[in-house]
Amino acid sequence: RPALWAASVAIPALFALAPVSASAQAGDPALAKEAKDASAKIYFERCAGCHGVLRKGATGKNLEPEATKKLGQARLEKILAFGTEGGMPNFEDILSKDEIKNLATYIQMTPDAPPEWGMKDMKNSWKLVIPPEKRPTRKMNTVNLDNVFSVTLRDSGEVALIDGDSKTIWNIVKTGYAVHISRLSASGRYVYVIGRDGKLDMIDLWMEKPEVVATIKTGLDARSVDTSKFKGFEDKYAIAGSYWPPQYVIMDGLTLEPLKIVSTRGNTIDGEYHPEPRVASIVSSPIKPEWVVNVKETGMIKLVDYTDINNLKETTIESAKFLHDGGWDASKRYFLVAANASDKVAVVDTRDGKLAALVTTKPKPHPGRGANFVHPKFGPVWATSHLGSDVITLIGTDPDKHPESAWKVVAELKNHGAGSLFVKTHPKSKNLWADAPLNPDQEVLESVTVFDIGNLDKGPEVINIAKMAGLPETKALKRVVHGEYNAAGDEIWFSIWAGKTDPSAIVVVDDKTRKMKAVIKDPKLITPTGKFNVLNTQHDIY
Ligand code: DHE
């Protein structure tokens, strides 16, 4: 399987920032300095996302010397070249034989800790490009902002802002490397974009052409961002979570000035100390002045109360290790987050500040933000698809009116394959969609499954979306990824994720007829992946 799941875009300078701490142990194999530095860079760019910078393991296995030395040089080289059944990608088509050999040696050496990134570094990196008082006082364009899509152009370090009404690119904005997600301000005016390199950019949609008005490097490796959304605190603060250093930072919501950094290092739910508990998903509660901050390796879910950030209150909820992505139930009281490598979904009751349930599922649930709909038999449910299984799991979410179904797997629908990343529906839609971009089979990764919510027994329709795009044949696979609805809820958009130099497209499907409605093509659409519709993202509609 190609190594797409691993970050395949250079995240520069992590190891160039400061000399890494020398921690070689007796008996470690050795590499010449140049080979070691090159391997450290490859490890960080391609492996750390799943295995951790300190190689403690998360979505991927523990790769500390104690484990890797047992496997030995030859076996490690084989695994790196050809991958494993367990989901480890193959690198033989991306890395040279020498790179694989050196990497196999490197991972038998004691891991070096990269530098920290504290308040001074953040302040030095912070640029207030246009201060709030110099920004427009009214909307300076005629674009229907509710229906703008912020589209990740993964391998070019940009986002495309696409006018969803005309389906044309409004602007392309330079952002961080291998951008991960976009989130909206409570007002719907600002788009916050976080890059894997920790760069956070704030884009003003009121400008004639939207541009970055503030930017900061929040860490050296990051995945998540949100703002304060509770009444009275709308956009007062922004928050970004890092993978490295393991911490989150609270910033001024309108300028991104860093205000407070909180480490997430600590003990796991098993009581063992972990030096690298990375911040995975973050979401802002609409019912309390709180963020839900999911700490991957410890399995701790933090409810961070932002009413008084100098005397910060954190409620720490124990759940399951390897927390990753998740979304609200329809009532927005419960947050459901996948502990993917534990095969569990944790349910947090944000009103009472407690774990409501820990639901065991088929392997590796991966919901994105999930999908909410009313099941004809079980009432309100939340859905997730899976990386490790060809099912779409439905979990009951209504303990008041459907207590017998609440927090139980009430159904497992058949997806067209494993290797799925995202499910999606919309309150106005009767369809439930799921992709499978990491499946090894070409027909499967090009296709999506769609169920009629009112008649799930009828079984799914499987539609090849990549073929609809009419792109020329190239060597790269055309992975169909991440469905996202328009503001009206009558179109669903899918990205074609191919190679950096391959032509790509976004396919717009009419939700009712399930037929192609438009194809957005442009040479500037380089590796489109995640898409974030302004209205749906602003109000957590999914
Ligand atoms: Fe993601 C969400 C982490 C690889 C596309 N991804 C998330 C979130 C986390 C995360 C923690 C939740 C953010 C939130 O809600 O606050 N992703 C990681 C990884 O650690 C991982 C496995 C490896 C890596 O090195 O980054 C990884 N992710 C990918 C990809 O390869 C994807 C498919 C393509 C890409 O653009 O990089 C990808 N991730 C996404 C998308 C979301 C996301 C589109 C947001 C989904 C949504 O609908 O909200």
Coordinates of C-alpha atoms and ligand atoms in Angstrom, one line a residue:
R1 CA 0.0 0.0 0.0
P2 CA 1.5 3.4 -0.9
A3 CA 2.7 5.5 1.9
L4 CA 0.0 8.2 1.7
W5 CA -1.2 7.8 5.2
A6 CA 2.1 8.9 6.5
A7 CA 2.8 12.6 6.0
S8 CA 4.5 12.7 2.7
V9 CA 5.4 16.4 2.6
A10 CA 8.7 17.7 4.0
I11 CA 8.2 19.3 7.4
P12 CA 11.4 21.3 7.4
A13 CA 13.7 22.3 10.1
L14 CA 12.4 20.3 13.1
F15 CA 15.8 18.8 13.6
A16 CA 17.6 21.8 12.3
L17 CA 16.1 24.1 15.0
A18 CA 18.5 23.1 17.7
P19 CA 20.9 20.2 18.3
V20 CA 18.8 17.3 19.3
S21 CA 19.6 15.8 22.7
A22 CA 22.3 13.1 22.4
S23 CA 21.0 10.1 24.1
A24 CA 22.8 7.1 22.5
Q25 CA 22.9 4.0 24.6
A26 CA 25.7 1.4 24.8
G27 CA 24.9 -1.3 22.3
D28 CA 23.1 1.0 19.9
P29 CA 24.0 0.4 16.2
A30 CA 25.7 3.4 14.7
L31 CA 25.2 5.6 11.6
A32 CA 27.5 8.3 10.2
K33 CA 26.2 11.8 11.1
E34 CA 24.9 12.5 7.6
A35 CA 23.0 9.2 7.3
K36 CA 21.6 9.7 10.8
D37 CA 20.4 13.2 10.1
A38 CA 18.8 12.1 6.8
S39 CA 17.1 9.1 8.5
A40 CA 15.9 11.3 11.4
K41 CA 14.3 13.6 8.8
I42 CA 12.6 10.7 6.9
Y43 CA 11.4 9.2 10.2
F44 CA 9.8 12.5 11.2
E45 CA 8.2 13.1 7.9
R46 CA 6.9 9.6 7.2
C47 CA 6.8 7.6 10.4
A48 CA 6.3 9.9 13.4
G49 CA 2.6 10.6 12.6
C50 CA 1.7 7.0 13.5
H51 CA 4.6 5.8 15.7
G52 CA 5.4 9.1 17.6
V53 CA 8.6 11.1 17.6
L54 CA 9.9 9.2 20.6
R55 CA 8.6 5.9 19.0
K56 CA 6.4 4.9 21.9
G57 CA 3.7 3.7 19.4
A58 CA 0.1 4.8 18.8
T59 CA -1.7 4.0 15.6
G60 CA 1.6 2.3 14.6
K61 CA 3.7 -0.1 16.8
N62 CA 6.2 0.8 19.5
L63 CA 9.6 1.2 17.7
E64 CA 11.9 1.7 20.7
P65 CA 15.3 -0.2 20.4
E66 CA 14.1 -2.9 22.8
A67 CA 11.4 -3.9 20.3
T68 CA 13.3 -3.1 17.0
K69 CA 16.6 -4.8 18.0
K70 CA 14.6 -8.0 18.5
L71 CA 13.3 -7.8 14.9
G72 CA 16.8 -7.1 13.6
Q73 CA 18.2 -5.3 10.5
A74 CA 17.0 -7.6 7.8
R75 CA 13.5 -8.0 9.0
L76 CA 13.1 -4.3 9.6
E77 CA 14.3 -3.5 6.1
K78 CA 11.7 -5.9 4.7
I79 CA 8.9 -4.3 6.7
L80 CA 9.9 -0.9 5.6
A81 CA 10.1 -1.9 2.0
F82 CA 7.0 -4.0 1.7
G83 CA 4.7 -3.0 4.6
T84 CA 2.6 -5.4 6.7
E85 CA -0.9 -6.7 6.8
G86 CA -1.4 -4.7 9.9
G87 CA -1.5 -1.4 7.9
M88 CA 2.2 -0.4 7.8
P89 CA 2.6 1.1 4.3
N90 CA 5.3 0.0 1.8
F91 CA 8.1 2.4 1.1
E92 CA 10.0 0.6 -1.6
D93 CA 8.6 2.9 -4.3
I94 CA 9.3 6.1 -2.3
L95 CA 12.7 5.5 -0.5
S96 CA 15.9 4.3 -2.0
K97 CA 17.5 1.0 -0.9
D98 CA 20.1 2.9 1.1
E99 CA 17.5 5.1 2.7
I100 CA 15.6 2.0 3.8
K101 CA 18.8 0.4 5.1
N102 CA 19.7 3.5 7.1
L103 CA 16.2 3.9 8.4
A104 CA 16.1 0.3 9.6
T105 CA 19.4 1.0 11.5
Y106 CA 18.1 4.4 12.8
I107 CA 15.1 2.9 14.4
Q108 CA 17.3 0.5 16.4
M109 CA 19.1 3.5 17.9
T110 CA 17.8 5.3 21.0
P111 CA 15.4 8.1 19.8
D112 CA 16.5 11.7 20.2
A113 CA 14.1 14.2 21.6
P114 CA 13.5 17.1 19.3
P115 CA 13.6 20.7 20.8
E116 CA 10.8 22.2 22.8
W117 CA 8.8 25.2 21.5
G118 CA 7.8 27.6 24.2
M119 CA 6.4 31.1 24.7
K120 CA 9.5 32.9 23.4
D121 CA 9.6 30.8 20.2
M122 CA 5.9 31.3 19.7
K123 CA 6.0 35.1 20.2
N124 CA 9.0 35.4 17.8
S125 CA 7.0 33.5 15.1
W126 CA 3.8 35.4 15.6
K127 CA 2.9 38.0 12.9
L128 CA -0.1 40.2 13.1
V129 CA -0.3 40.9 9.4
I130 CA -3.5 43.1 9.6
P131 CA -4.6 44.2 13.1
P132 CA -8.3 43.9 13.9
E133 CA -8.8 47.8 13.7
K134 CA -7.4 47.8 10.2
R135 CA -9.6 45.0 8.9
P136 CA -12.8 45.7 6.9
T137 CA -15.7 46.8 8.9
R138 CA -18.1 45.1 6.5
K139 CA -18.0 42.4 4.0
M140 CA -16.1 43.7 0.9
N141 CA -17.2 41.0 -1.5
T142 CA -20.4 39.6 -3.0
V143 CA -19.5 35.9 -2.4
N144 CA -22.1 33.8 -0.4
L145 CA -19.7 33.1 2.5
D146 CA -22.0 30.3 3.9
N147 CA -21.3 28.2 0.9
V148 CA -17.5 28.8 0.6
F149 CA -15.3 25.6 0.9
S150 CA -11.8 25.8 2.4
V151 CA -10.0 22.9 0.6
T152 CA -6.7 21.5 1.9
L153 CA -4.2 21.3 -0.9
R154 CA -2.1 18.9 1.0
D155 CA 1.2 18.7 -0.9
S156 CA 1.4 22.4 -1.9
G157 CA 1.0 23.9 1.6
E158 CA -2.1 25.9 0.6
V159 CA -5.8 26.1 0.9
A160 CA -8.1 26.8 -2.0
L161 CA -11.2 28.9 -1.1
I162 CA -13.9 27.7 -3.5
D163 CA -17.1 29.6 -4.1
G164 CA -19.6 26.8 -3.7
D165 CA -22.3 28.6 -5.7
S166 CA -20.3 29.2 -8.8
K167 CA -17.9 26.3 -8.2
T168 CA -14.9 28.5 -9.0
I169 CA -11.7 29.1 -7.1
W170 CA -12.0 32.4 -5.3
N171 CA -8.5 32.5 -3.9
I172 CA -5.5 30.2 -3.1
V173 CA -3.9 31.1 0.2
K174 CA -0.3 30.1 1.2
T175 CA -0.4 28.3 4.6
G176 CA 1.6 25.7 6.6
Y177 CA 3.1 22.5 5.2
A178 CA 0.8 19.6 4.5
V179 CA -2.2 21.5 5.9
H180 CA -4.4 19.3 8.0
I181 CA -7.7 20.9 8.8
S182 CA -9.7 24.2 8.6
R183 CA -12.1 25.4 11.3
L184 CA -14.4 28.4 11.4
S185 CA -14.7 31.2 13.8
A186 CA -18.0 31.4 15.7
S187 CA -18.8 34.4 13.5
G188 CA -18.2 32.5 10.3
R189 CA -15.9 35.3 9.2
Y190 CA -12.5 33.8 9.8
V191 CA -11.0 30.5 8.6
Y192 CA -8.3 29.0 10.9
V193 CA -5.9 26.7 9.0
I194 CA -3.4 24.4 10.8
G195 CA -0.4 22.9 9.0
R196 CA 1.4 19.7 10.0
D197 CA 4.4 22.0 10.7
G198 CA 2.4 23.8 13.4
K199 CA 1.8 26.9 11.4
L200 CA -1.6 28.4 12.1
D201 CA -3.0 30.9 9.6
M202 CA -6.1 33.0 10.2
I203 CA -7.9 34.1 6.9
D204 CA -10.4 36.9 6.8
L205 CA -13.4 36.1 4.5
W206 CA -14.7 39.7 4.6
M207 CA -11.8 41.0 2.4
E208 CA -12.3 41.5 -1.2
K209 CA -9.9 38.5 -1.8
P210 CA -9.4 36.6 1.5
E211 CA -5.9 36.7 2.8
V212 CA -4.0 35.8 6.0
V213 CA -4.5 38.5 8.7
A214 CA -2.5 36.7 11.5
T215 CA -0.1 33.8 11.6
I216 CA 1.9 31.9 14.3
K217 CA 3.9 28.7 14.6
T218 CA 2.1 26.9 17.4
G219 CA 4.5 23.9 17.6
L220 CA 6.7 21.8 15.4
D221 CA 4.1 19.3 14.5
A222 CA 0.4 19.9 14.9
R223 CA -3.1 18.7 13.8
S224 CA -5.9 20.6 15.5
V225 CA -7.4 24.1 16.0
D226 CA -10.6 25.7 17.2
T227 CA -11.9 28.9 18.8
S228 CA -14.1 29.7 21.9
K229 CA -17.7 29.4 20.8
F230 CA -19.8 29.7 24.0
K231 CA -22.2 32.7 24.2
G232 CA -20.3 35.7 25.5
F233 CA -16.9 34.3 24.5
E234 CA -17.3 34.0 20.8
D235 CA -13.8 34.0 19.2
K236 CA -12.3 35.6 22.3
Y237 CA -9.7 32.7 22.2
A238 CA -8.3 30.3 19.7
I239 CA -6.7 27.0 20.7
A240 CA -4.2 24.8 18.8
G241 CA -3.0 21.4 19.8
S242 CA 0.5 20.0 18.9
Y243 CA 1.9 16.5 18.4
W244 CA 5.3 17.9 19.2
P245 CA 6.0 19.4 21.7
P246 CA 3.0 17.6 23.4
Q247 CA 1.0 20.7 24.5
Y248 CA -1.8 23.0 23.6
V249 CA -1.7 26.8 23.3
I250 CA -4.4 29.3 24.0
M251 CA -4.3 32.5 21.9
D252 CA -6.2 35.7 21.4
G253 CA -8.9 34.7 18.9
L254 CA -8.6 37.8 16.8
T255 CA -4.9 38.3 16.7
L256 CA -3.4 34.8 17.5
E257 CA -1.2 36.4 20.2
P258 CA -0.1 33.4 22.3
L259 CA -1.4 33.7 25.9
K260 CA -0.9 30.4 27.6
I261 CA 0.8 27.0 26.9
V262 CA -0.3 23.9 28.7
S263 CA 1.7 20.6 28.5
T264 CA -0.1 17.3 28.0
R265 CA 2.8 15.2 29.3
G266 CA 1.7 12.9 32.1
N267 CA 0.4 9.5 33.0
T268 CA -1.7 7.2 30.8
I269 CA -4.9 5.7 31.9
D270 CA -2.8 2.7 33.0
G271 CA -0.9 5.0 35.4
E272 CA 2.4 4.9 33.4
Y273 CA 4.3 8.1 32.6
H274 CA 4.3 9.1 28.9
P275 CA 6.7 11.7 27.6
E276 CA 4.8 12.3 24.3
P277 CA 1.0 12.5 24.8
R278 CA 0.0 14.2 21.6
V279 CA -3.0 16.5 21.2
A280 CA -5.4 14.9 18.7
S281 CA -8.8 16.4 18.0
I282 CA -10.1 19.6 19.7
V283 CA -13.7 20.8 19.6
S284 CA -15.4 23.8 21.1
S285 CA -18.6 23.2 23.2
P286 CA -21.7 25.2 22.3
I287 CA -23.3 24.5 25.7
K288 CA -20.4 25.4 28.1
P289 CA -17.3 27.7 28.0
E290 CA -15.1 24.7 27.3
W291 CA -13.0 22.9 24.8
V292 CA -12.8 19.1 24.5
V293 CA -9.1 18.4 24.1
N294 CA -8.3 14.7 23.3
V295 CA -4.9 13.5 24.3
K296 CA -3.9 10.6 22.2
E297 CA -1.3 8.5 24.1
T298 CA -2.7 8.9 27.6
G299 CA -6.3 8.3 26.7
M300 CA -7.2 11.4 28.8
I301 CA -10.0 13.7 27.5
K302 CA -9.6 17.2 28.9
L303 CA -12.5 19.6 29.3
V304 CA -10.7 22.9 29.4
D305 CA -12.7 25.7 30.9
Y306 CA -11.6 29.0 29.4
T307 CA -13.5 31.5 31.5
D308 CA -10.4 32.4 33.5
I309 CA -7.3 31.3 31.7
N310 CA -4.9 32.5 34.4
N311 CA -6.6 30.1 36.8
L312 CA -7.3 27.4 34.2
K313 CA -9.6 24.6 35.2
E314 CA -9.2 21.2 33.4
T315 CA -11.5 18.3 34.0
T316 CA -9.6 15.1 33.1
I317 CA -11.7 12.2 31.9
E318 CA -10.2 8.8 31.6
S319 CA -11.2 6.9 28.5
A320 CA -9.1 4.7 26.2
K321 CA -5.6 5.1 24.7
F322 CA -4.9 6.4 21.2
L323 CA -7.6 9.0 20.9
H324 CA -7.8 10.5 17.4
D325 CA -10.8 12.1 15.7
G326 CA -14.5 12.6 16.6
G327 CA -17.6 14.6 16.5
W328 CA -20.8 15.7 18.3
D329 CA -24.0 13.7 18.5
A330 CA -27.0 15.6 17.1
S331 CA -27.9 17.2 20.5
K332 CA -24.3 18.5 20.9
R333 CA -24.2 17.4 24.5
Y334 CA -22.1 14.2 23.8
F335 CA -18.8 14.1 22.0
L336 CA -17.8 10.8 20.4
V337 CA -14.1 10.2 19.8
A338 CA -12.4 7.2 18.3
A339 CA -9.6 5.6 20.3
N340 CA -8.6 4.0 17.0
A341 CA -5.8 1.7 18.0
S342 CA -7.9 0.5 21.0
D343 CA -10.9 -0.3 18.8
K344 CA -13.1 1.9 20.9
V345 CA -15.3 5.0 20.7
A346 CA -15.3 7.1 23.9
V347 CA -18.5 9.1 24.6
V348 CA -18.1 12.2 26.7
D349 CA -21.1 13.8 28.4
T350 CA -20.0 17.4 28.2
R351 CA -22.9 18.7 30.2
D352 CA -22.1 16.6 33.3
G353 CA -18.3 16.5 32.6
K354 CA -18.1 12.7 32.6
L355 CA -17.4 9.7 30.5
A356 CA -20.9 8.4 29.4
A357 CA -19.6 5.2 27.8
L358 CA -16.7 3.4 26.1
V359 CA -18.1 1.5 23.1
T360 CA -16.1 -1.5 21.7
T361 CA -16.2 -1.5 17.9
K362 CA -14.6 -3.4 15.0
P363 CA -10.9 -2.5 14.4
K364 CA -9.7 1.0 14.0
P365 CA -12.8 3.3 13.9
H366 CA -12.1 6.5 12.0
P367 CA -15.1 8.8 11.9
G368 CA -13.7 12.2 10.8
R369 CA -16.4 14.0 12.7
G370 CA -18.9 11.2 12.1
A371 CA -22.5 11.3 10.8
N372 CA -25.7 11.8 12.7
F373 CA -29.2 10.7 11.6
V374 CA -32.4 9.2 12.9
H375 CA -32.5 5.5 12.4
P376 CA -36.0 4.2 11.6
K377 CA -35.7 1.6 14.5
F378 CA -33.1 2.8 16.9
G379 CA -33.7 6.6 16.9
P380 CA -30.8 9.1 16.8
V381 CA -27.5 7.4 15.9
W382 CA -23.9 8.5 15.2
A383 CA -21.9 6.7 12.5
T384 CA -18.3 5.9 12.0
S385 CA -16.5 4.0 9.3
H386 CA -13.3 2.0 9.9
L387 CA -9.7 1.8 8.7
G388 CA -9.5 -1.8 9.9
S389 CA -12.8 -3.2 8.9
D390 CA -15.4 -3.0 6.0
V391 CA -18.2 -1.8 8.2
I392 CA -20.0 1.4 9.1
T393 CA -20.8 1.3 12.8
L394 CA -24.0 2.9 14.1
I395 CA -24.1 3.9 17.8
G396 CA -27.3 4.9 19.5
T397 CA -27.1 8.4 21.0
D398 CA -30.4 9.1 22.7
P399 CA -30.3 7.8 26.3
D400 CA -33.6 9.6 27.2
K401 CA -36.0 8.3 24.5
H402 CA -34.1 5.2 23.3
P403 CA -32.2 4.0 26.4
E404 CA -32.0 0.4 25.1
S405 CA -29.9 1.6 22.1
A406 CA -27.9 4.3 23.8
W407 CA -24.1 3.9 23.6
K408 CA -24.5 0.5 22.0
V409 CA -23.5 -0.7 18.5
V410 CA -27.0 -1.0 17.1
A411 CA -26.0 -1.9 13.6
E412 CA -22.9 -2.6 11.4
L413 CA -23.6 -1.7 7.8
K414 CA -21.5 -3.1 5.0
N415 CA -19.0 -0.6 3.5
H416 CA -17.4 -1.4 0.1
G417 CA -14.1 -2.1 1.8
A418 CA -11.8 -1.4 4.7
G419 CA -9.4 1.5 4.6
S420 CA -12.2 4.0 5.1
L421 CA -11.5 7.4 6.6
F422 CA -14.7 9.4 6.5
V423 CA -18.5 9.1 6.7
K424 CA -20.9 11.9 6.0
T425 CA -24.6 12.9 5.9
H426 CA -26.5 16.1 6.4
P427 CA -29.8 16.8 8.3
K428 CA -31.5 17.6 5.0
S429 CA -30.2 14.4 3.3
K430 CA -31.6 10.9 3.2
N431 CA -28.1 9.5 2.3
L432 CA -25.2 8.1 4.3
W433 CA -21.9 8.2 2.4
A434 CA -18.6 6.5 3.2
D435 CA -15.2 6.5 1.4
A436 CA -12.4 3.9 1.4
P437 CA -9.3 5.8 0.2
L438 CA -6.7 3.6 2.0
N439 CA -8.0 0.3 0.6
P440 CA -5.4 -1.5 -1.6
D441 CA -7.9 -2.3 -4.3
Q442 CA -8.1 0.3 -7.1
E443 CA -11.8 -0.1 -7.7
V444 CA -12.5 0.2 -4.0
L445 CA -10.4 3.3 -3.3
E446 CA -11.9 5.1 -6.3
S447 CA -15.5 4.4 -5.0
V448 CA -17.9 5.4 -2.2
T449 CA -20.7 3.5 -0.6
V450 CA -24.1 5.2 -0.2
F451 CA -27.0 4.0 1.9
D452 CA -30.6 5.2 1.9
I453 CA -31.1 6.1 5.6
G454 CA -34.9 5.4 5.4
N455 CA -34.3 1.9 3.9
L456 CA -31.0 0.6 5.2
D457 CA -32.1 -3.0 4.6
K458 CA -32.1 -2.3 0.8
G459 CA -28.3 -2.4 0.9
P460 CA -25.9 0.2 -0.5
E461 CA -25.1 1.5 -3.9
V462 CA -21.4 1.6 -4.7
I463 CA -20.4 4.5 -7.0
N464 CA -17.0 5.0 -8.7
I465 CA -16.5 8.7 -8.1
A466 CA -13.0 8.8 -9.7
K467 CA -14.3 7.7 -13.1
M468 CA -16.8 10.6 -13.0
A469 CA -14.0 13.1 -12.9
G470 CA -12.8 12.1 -16.4
L471 CA -9.1 12.6 -15.5
P472 CA -6.3 11.3 -17.8
E473 CA -4.8 8.0 -16.8
T474 CA -1.5 8.4 -14.8
K475 CA 0.5 6.1 -12.7
A476 CA -0.9 7.5 -9.5
L477 CA -4.0 6.0 -7.9
K478 CA -7.0 8.3 -7.7
R479 CA -8.1 8.0 -4.1
V480 CA -11.6 9.4 -3.4
V481 CA -11.6 11.0 0.0
H482 CA -13.7 13.1 2.4
G483 CA -17.3 13.8 1.5
E484 CA -18.5 17.3 2.5
Y485 CA -21.9 18.8 2.0
N486 CA -22.7 22.3 0.6
A487 CA -24.6 24.7 2.8
A488 CA -28.0 23.8 1.4
G489 CA -27.3 20.1 2.0
D490 CA -28.2 19.0 -1.5
E491 CA -24.7 18.4 -2.9
I492 CA -21.9 16.3 -1.6
W493 CA -18.3 17.1 -2.7
F494 CA -15.5 14.4 -2.9
S495 CA -11.8 15.0 -3.5
I496 CA -9.6 13.0 -5.9
W497 CA -6.3 12.6 -4.0
A498 CA -3.6 11.6 -6.5
G499 CA 0.1 12.5 -6.7
K500 CA 1.6 15.9 -6.4
T501 CA 2.2 16.2 -10.1
D502 CA -1.0 14.5 -11.3
P503 CA -4.1 16.3 -12.5
S504 CA -6.8 16.3 -9.8
A505 CA -10.4 17.3 -9.3
I506 CA -13.3 17.7 -6.9
V507 CA -16.4 15.9 -7.9
V508 CA -19.7 17.4 -6.9
V509 CA -22.5 14.9 -6.7
D510 CA -26.2 15.7 -6.6
D511 CA -27.3 14.2 -3.3
K512 CA -30.8 13.3 -4.4
T513 CA -30.1 11.7 -7.8
R514 CA -26.5 10.5 -6.8
K515 CA -25.4 11.6 -10.2
M516 CA -22.5 13.9 -11.0
K517 CA -23.4 17.5 -11.0
A518 CA -20.1 19.2 -11.7
V519 CA -16.3 18.5 -11.7
I520 CA -14.0 21.3 -10.5
K521 CA -10.7 21.0 -12.2
D522 CA -7.8 23.4 -12.2
P523 CA -4.0 22.9 -12.4
K524 CA -3.8 24.8 -9.1
L525 CA -5.8 22.1 -7.3
I526 CA -2.8 20.1 -6.1
T527 CA -3.7 17.1 -4.0
P528 CA -7.0 18.3 -2.6
T529 CA -8.0 16.2 0.5
G530 CA -10.1 17.7 3.3
K531 CA -12.9 20.2 2.4
F532 CA -14.6 22.4 5.0
N533 CA -17.9 24.1 4.1
V534 CA -18.2 27.4 6.0
L535 CA -21.8 27.0 7.3
N536 CA -21.5 23.3 8.1
T537 CA -18.2 23.7 9.9
Q538 CA -19.2 26.8 11.8
H539 CA -22.3 25.0 13.2
D540 CA -20.9 21.5 13.4
I541 CA -23.5 20.2 11.0
Y542 CA -22.8 16.5 10.0
Ligands
DHE1 FE1 -5.8 13.5 9.6 C1 -8.5 15.1 11.0 C2 -4.4 13.3 12.7 C3 -3.3 11.5 8.2 C4 -7.0 14.1 6.5 N1 -6.4 14.1 11.5 C5 -7.5 14.7 11.9 C6 -7.5 14.9 13.3 C7 -6.3 14.4 13.7 C8 -5.6 13.9 12.6 C9 -5.9 14.4 15.2 C10 -8.6 15.6 14.1 C11 -8.5 17.1 14.1 C12 -9.6 17.8 14.8 O1 -10.8 17.4 14.6 O2 -9.4 18.7 15.7 N2 -4.2 12.5 10.3 C13 -3.7 12.6 11.6 C14 -2.5 11.7 11.8 O3 -1.8 11.7 12.8 C15 -2.3 11.0 10.5 C16 -2.8 9.5 10.8 C17 -0.9 10.8 10.1 C18 -0.1 12.1 9.9 O4 1.1 12.0 9.8 O5 -0.7 13.2 9.8 C19 -3.3 11.7 9.6 N3 -5.3 12.9 7.7 C20 -4.2 12.2 7.4 C21 -4.1 12.0 5.9 O6 -3.2 11.4 5.3 C22 -5.3 12.6 5.3 C23 -6.2 11.5 4.8 C24 -5.0 13.6 4.1 C25 -4.4 14.9 4.5 O7 -4.9 15.9 4.1 O8 -3.3 14.9 5.1 C26 -5.9 13.3 6.6 N4 -7.5 14.4 8.9 C27 -7.8 14.6 7.6 C28 -9.0 15.4 7.4 C29 -9.4 15.7 8.7 C30 -8.5 15.1 9.6 C31 -9.7 15.8 6.1 C32 -10.7 16.4 9.2 C33 -11.9 15.6 9.0 C34 -13.2 16.4 9.3 O9 -14.2 16.2 8.6 O10 -13.2 17.2 10.3

